[in-house]
Amino acid sequence: PRHLGEAWRAARAAARAATEVFAYVEALEMLEHALRAQDEDPGSDDYARFELLTDLADVLRRAGRWIELRGVTHEAVEVADELGDVELLVTAGIMTSTGALWQSAAHAEVDPLVVDALRRALDRLPPGDDPRRCRVMLALAGEIYYGSTAAEREALAAEAVAMAHRLGDPELTLAACLNAAIAVWRGSTASWRLQLTTEAVALARELGDGISLAAALTLQAVAAGELGEVAVLDEAMALARAEADRLRHVYAQLVLDSLEVSWASMRGRFDEVAKLIEHMQAIGEVVSITGYQESLAGALLMQLLWQGRDEELLFGMLAMDGNTFLPIATSVAGIQCRTGHLEDARAYVDTHREAIAAGMDSDTWYSPMAWSMGAETACYLGERDLAATAYERLSGLAGRPACAGSGSAIGPIDMFLAMAAHATGESALATRHADRALELCAAWDTPLAADLVR
């Protein structure tokens, strides 16, 4: 017992050394020793506890253990509150958004403890430009993704990025660009996100920050993919993959796998697709990232879709129905139609009109997928109102692939605009969209998508 003080400090030092050489499993083991010993050390205090929790949060992020990170964040907030220290409250509040490559909150949920901590931190910080205020605003914008309007999130993110620019701090601006790109993620913000991530790539290179460079390149590739800018997509994917592999950045590797599966599938490179899915499954054995199951399911469905394995695809969609937070009602109906089960689709639509309406009314990272499959459903079943809604939602995204964030690209949005136009009786308009869809498939080198358009 008299050596506890030395013991936990030695374990902390060992954990930091292990982290430097990417030995995250060993680092986590050492930090568990440190936390247990520090708990029993009468000479320790809450500040020491907070420092250990900060180290643990960093290693969990690097190791891809994001679900466990949230529990550490909660404890850190509680320690910060016990100490009444606003600096520590800021540090705790931003733990789950630092280094994230997706919404920091659990999908379709809001963490009230973290959101409350961030709002209290904003209230206690002095007004005006301040790096702490900037980071808290960015974290808050991400944490409230499923509990606010897009306008609120985007206003917070835009102001935080502007503040970082005014402060002239490259590291802060880098973090601001990355966090903002995630917080504002939806179809209509893809161009903005490409600008943010392109700036982040340049800053990360300038600062020699490899972890941020891997993240920035990954998010740049995602935004470029959503826009159909395949030259940027392919270059960013290759560079991001090299950096993520070098640093063992498993979160970036997972997002890149998900992104690449869709494009490789549309290009008919199925040997590559199989290897990517195998890699995703291997990553899933060592990481805990909210949404991993949906990401893997999406990759498997892309494989089935573009290989023309219709009945397996339909089975997979029906298995997901009711077992995911994703608004997949239009996808289920659309795949029923596409695979020839029209009467089943008609019955499904009749009994799921509320879910279909909710999916068509939403505007998140997933929505372009829901809207596109709504257009296809409407085309097959002659649902004019659904077709009109789908056309309205999709019209601002013409010229791009239909996808769900970083994965599940299902062909050009113009194909689905053609379907929606056809269902409303606008035959000439439908033809123009269909012709444009074929042009896009040629430009993207996606022959299987072109076959689907035809």
PDB file of C-alpha atoms in Angstrom, residues 240-356:
ATOM      1  CA  ALA A 240      -6.149   8.420 -46.369  1.00  0.00           C
ATOM      2  CA  ARG A 241      -5.663   4.660 -46.523  1.00  0.00           C
ATOM      3  CA  ALA A 242      -1.870   5.012 -46.454  1.00  0.00           C
ATOM      4  CA  GLU A 243      -1.964   7.368 -43.472  1.00  0.00           C
ATOM      5  CA  ALA A 244      -4.570   5.346 -41.562  1.00  0.00           C
ATOM      6  CA  ASP A 245      -2.616   2.130 -42.072  1.00  0.00           C
ATOM      7  CA  ARG A 246       0.622   3.794 -40.967  1.00  0.00           C
ATOM      8  CA  LEU A 247      -0.923   5.035 -37.724  1.00  0.00           C
ATOM      9  CA  ARG A 248      -3.266   2.086 -37.107  1.00  0.00           C
ATOM     10  CA  HIS A 249      -6.187   4.517 -37.208  1.00  0.00           C
ATOM     11  CA  VAL A 250      -8.904   1.852 -37.137  1.00  0.00           C
ATOM     12  CA  TYR A 251     -11.818   4.299 -37.180  1.00  0.00           C
ATOM     13  CA  ALA A 252     -10.562   5.848 -40.418  1.00  0.00           C
ATOM     14  CA  GLN A 253      -9.922   2.382 -41.854  1.00  0.00           C
ATOM     15  CA  LEU A 254     -13.507   1.370 -41.131  1.00  0.00           C
ATOM     16  CA  VAL A 255     -15.015   4.478 -42.754  1.00  0.00           C
ATOM     17  CA  LEU A 256     -12.738   4.062 -45.782  1.00  0.00           C
ATOM     18  CA  ASP A 257     -13.748   0.405 -46.138  1.00  0.00           C
ATOM     19  CA  SER A 258     -17.422   1.385 -46.064  1.00  0.00           C
ATOM     20  CA  LEU A 259     -16.878   4.105 -48.647  1.00  0.00           C
ATOM     21  CA  GLU A 260     -14.759   1.977 -50.953  1.00  0.00           C
ATOM     22  CA  VAL A 261     -17.152  -1.003 -50.903  1.00  0.00           C
ATOM     23  CA  SER A 262     -19.876   0.978 -52.667  1.00  0.00           C
ATOM     24  CA  TRP A 263     -17.640   2.367 -55.389  1.00  0.00           C
ATOM     25  CA  ALA A 264     -15.795  -0.902 -55.976  1.00  0.00           C
ATOM     26  CA  SER A 265     -19.179  -2.682 -56.194  1.00  0.00           C
ATOM     27  CA  MET A 266     -20.575  -0.240 -58.775  1.00  0.00           C
ATOM     28  CA  ARG A 267     -17.359  -0.772 -60.750  1.00  0.00           C
ATOM     29  CA  GLY A 268     -17.716  -4.568 -60.597  1.00  0.00           C
ATOM     30  CA  ARG A 269     -14.531  -5.171 -58.584  1.00  0.00           C
ATOM     31  CA  PHE A 270     -16.002  -7.887 -56.399  1.00  0.00           C
ATOM     32  CA  ASP A 271     -12.747  -9.569 -55.346  1.00  0.00           C
ATOM     33  CA  GLU A 272     -11.777  -6.230 -53.849  1.00  0.00           C
ATOM     34  CA  VAL A 273     -15.213  -5.883 -52.255  1.00  0.00           C
ATOM     35  CA  ALA A 274     -14.890  -9.258 -50.542  1.00  0.00           C
ATOM     36  CA  LYS A 275     -11.503  -8.281 -49.080  1.00  0.00           C
ATOM     37  CA  LEU A 276     -12.855  -4.963 -47.836  1.00  0.00           C
ATOM     38  CA  ILE A 277     -15.807  -6.625 -46.116  1.00  0.00           C
ATOM     39  CA  GLU A 278     -13.483  -9.174 -44.545  1.00  0.00           C
ATOM     40  CA  HIS A 279     -11.351  -6.299 -43.248  1.00  0.00           C
ATOM     41  CA  MET A 280     -14.420  -4.555 -41.826  1.00  0.00           C
ATOM     42  CA  GLN A 281     -15.387  -7.731 -39.997  1.00  0.00           C
ATOM     43  CA  ALA A 282     -11.887  -8.025 -38.549  1.00  0.00           C
ATOM     44  CA  ILE A 283     -11.991  -4.413 -37.355  1.00  0.00           C
ATOM     45  CA  GLY A 284     -15.341  -5.100 -35.716  1.00  0.00           C
ATOM     46  CA  GLU A 285     -13.668  -7.622 -33.443  1.00  0.00           C
ATOM     47  CA  VAL A 286     -11.452  -4.954 -31.861  1.00  0.00           C
ATOM     48  CA  VAL A 287     -13.456  -1.712 -31.996  1.00  0.00           C
ATOM     49  CA  SER A 288     -16.683  -0.534 -30.397  1.00  0.00           C
ATOM     50  CA  ILE A 289     -18.157   2.185 -32.569  1.00  0.00           C
ATOM     51  CA  THR A 290     -21.848   3.038 -32.557  1.00  0.00           C
ATOM     52  CA  GLY A 291     -23.237   2.274 -35.993  1.00  0.00           C
ATOM     53  CA  TYR A 292     -20.649  -0.390 -36.821  1.00  0.00           C
ATOM     54  CA  GLN A 293     -23.353  -3.023 -37.361  1.00  0.00           C
ATOM     55  CA  GLU A 294     -25.247  -0.736 -39.736  1.00  0.00           C
ATOM     56  CA  SER A 295     -22.016   0.032 -41.578  1.00  0.00           C
ATOM     57  CA  LEU A 296     -21.210  -3.645 -42.038  1.00  0.00           C
ATOM     58  CA  ALA A 297     -24.792  -4.461 -43.021  1.00  0.00           C
ATOM     59  CA  GLY A 298     -24.696  -1.672 -45.598  1.00  0.00           C
ATOM     60  CA  ALA A 299     -21.490  -3.076 -47.096  1.00  0.00           C
ATOM     61  CA  LEU A 300     -22.967  -6.567 -47.322  1.00  0.00           C
ATOM     62  CA  LEU A 301     -26.131  -5.214 -48.947  1.00  0.00           C
ATOM     63  CA  MET A 302     -24.049  -3.305 -51.525  1.00  0.00           C
ATOM     64  CA  GLN A 303     -22.283  -6.534 -52.395  1.00  0.00           C
ATOM     65  CA  LEU A 304     -25.615  -8.304 -52.906  1.00  0.00           C
ATOM     66  CA  LEU A 305     -27.180  -5.387 -54.786  1.00  0.00           C
ATOM     67  CA  TRP A 306     -24.474  -4.969 -57.392  1.00  0.00           C
ATOM     68  CA  GLN A 307     -23.916  -8.711 -57.825  1.00  0.00           C
ATOM     69  CA  GLY A 308     -27.611  -9.024 -58.689  1.00  0.00           C
ATOM     70  CA  ARG A 309     -28.373 -11.395 -55.813  1.00  0.00           C
ATOM     71  CA  ASP A 310     -31.926 -10.106 -55.553  1.00  0.00           C
ATOM     72  CA  GLU A 311     -33.553 -12.585 -53.202  1.00  0.00           C
ATOM     73  CA  GLU A 312     -30.648 -12.422 -50.738  1.00  0.00           C
ATOM     74  CA  LEU A 313     -30.799  -8.640 -50.927  1.00  0.00           C
ATOM     75  CA  LEU A 314     -34.515  -8.650 -50.140  1.00  0.00           C
ATOM     76  CA  PHE A 315     -33.976 -11.098 -47.262  1.00  0.00           C
ATOM     77  CA  GLY A 316     -31.303  -8.801 -45.837  1.00  0.00           C
ATOM     78  CA  MET A 317     -33.525  -5.722 -46.065  1.00  0.00           C
ATOM     79  CA  LEU A 318     -36.438  -7.480 -44.401  1.00  0.00           C
ATOM     80  CA  ALA A 319     -34.132  -8.719 -41.630  1.00  0.00           C
ATOM     81  CA  MET A 320     -33.082  -5.122 -40.902  1.00  0.00           C
ATOM     82  CA  ASP A 321     -36.661  -3.831 -40.848  1.00  0.00           C
ATOM     83  CA  GLY A 322     -37.593  -3.070 -37.244  1.00  0.00           C
ATOM     84  CA  ASN A 323     -34.052  -3.776 -36.027  1.00  0.00           C
ATOM     85  CA  THR A 324     -32.353  -0.495 -36.844  1.00  0.00           C
ATOM     86  CA  PHE A 325     -32.714   3.186 -36.015  1.00  0.00           C
ATOM     87  CA  LEU A 326     -32.334   3.963 -39.721  1.00  0.00           C
ATOM     88  CA  PRO A 327     -35.468   5.082 -41.617  1.00  0.00           C
ATOM     89  CA  ILE A 328     -35.379   2.191 -44.096  1.00  0.00           C
ATOM     90  CA  ALA A 329     -39.096   1.866 -44.882  1.00  0.00           C
ATOM     91  CA  THR A 330     -38.686   3.270 -48.402  1.00  0.00           C
ATOM     92  CA  SER A 331     -35.683   0.997 -48.973  1.00  0.00           C
ATOM     93  CA  VAL A 332     -37.623  -2.097 -47.957  1.00  0.00           C
ATOM     94  CA  ALA A 333     -40.515  -1.189 -50.253  1.00  0.00           C
ATOM     95  CA  GLY A 334     -38.191  -0.189 -53.090  1.00  0.00           C
ATOM     96  CA  ILE A 335     -36.255  -3.454 -52.967  1.00  0.00           C
ATOM     97  CA  GLN A 336     -39.512  -5.419 -52.844  1.00  0.00           C
ATOM     98  CA  CYS A 337     -40.514  -3.632 -56.034  1.00  0.00           C
ATOM     99  CA  ARG A 338     -37.152  -4.070 -57.715  1.00  0.00           C
ATOM    100  CA  THR A 339     -37.117  -7.808 -56.987  1.00  0.00           C
ATOM    101  CA  GLY A 340     -40.585  -8.314 -58.451  1.00  0.00           C
ATOM    102  CA  HIS A 341     -42.617  -8.563 -55.244  1.00  0.00           C
ATOM    103  CA  LEU A 342     -45.013  -5.764 -56.193  1.00  0.00           C
ATOM    104  CA  GLU A 343     -48.017  -6.921 -54.206  1.00  0.00           C
ATOM    105  CA  ASP A 344     -45.885  -7.363 -51.097  1.00  0.00           C
ATOM    106  CA  ALA A 345     -44.539  -3.867 -51.656  1.00  0.00           C
ATOM    107  CA  ARG A 346     -48.017  -2.423 -52.052  1.00  0.00           C
ATOM    108  CA  ALA A 347     -49.130  -4.065 -48.818  1.00  0.00           C
ATOM    109  CA  TYR A 348     -45.968  -2.888 -47.046  1.00  0.00           C
ATOM    110  CA  VAL A 349     -46.510   0.708 -48.148  1.00  0.00           C
ATOM    111  CA  ASP A 350     -50.138   0.618 -47.003  1.00  0.00           C
ATOM    112  CA  THR A 351     -49.129  -0.542 -43.517  1.00  0.00           C
ATOM    113  CA  HIS A 352     -46.011   1.663 -43.192  1.00  0.00           C
ATOM    114  CA  ARG A 353     -47.189   5.012 -44.522  1.00  0.00           C
ATOM    115  CA  GLU A 354     -46.268   6.775 -41.289  1.00  0.00           C
ATOM    116  CA  ALA A 355     -42.718   5.381 -41.340  1.00  0.00           C
ATOM    117  CA  ILE A 356     -42.350   6.242 -45.026  1.00  0.00           C
TER     118      ILE A 356
END
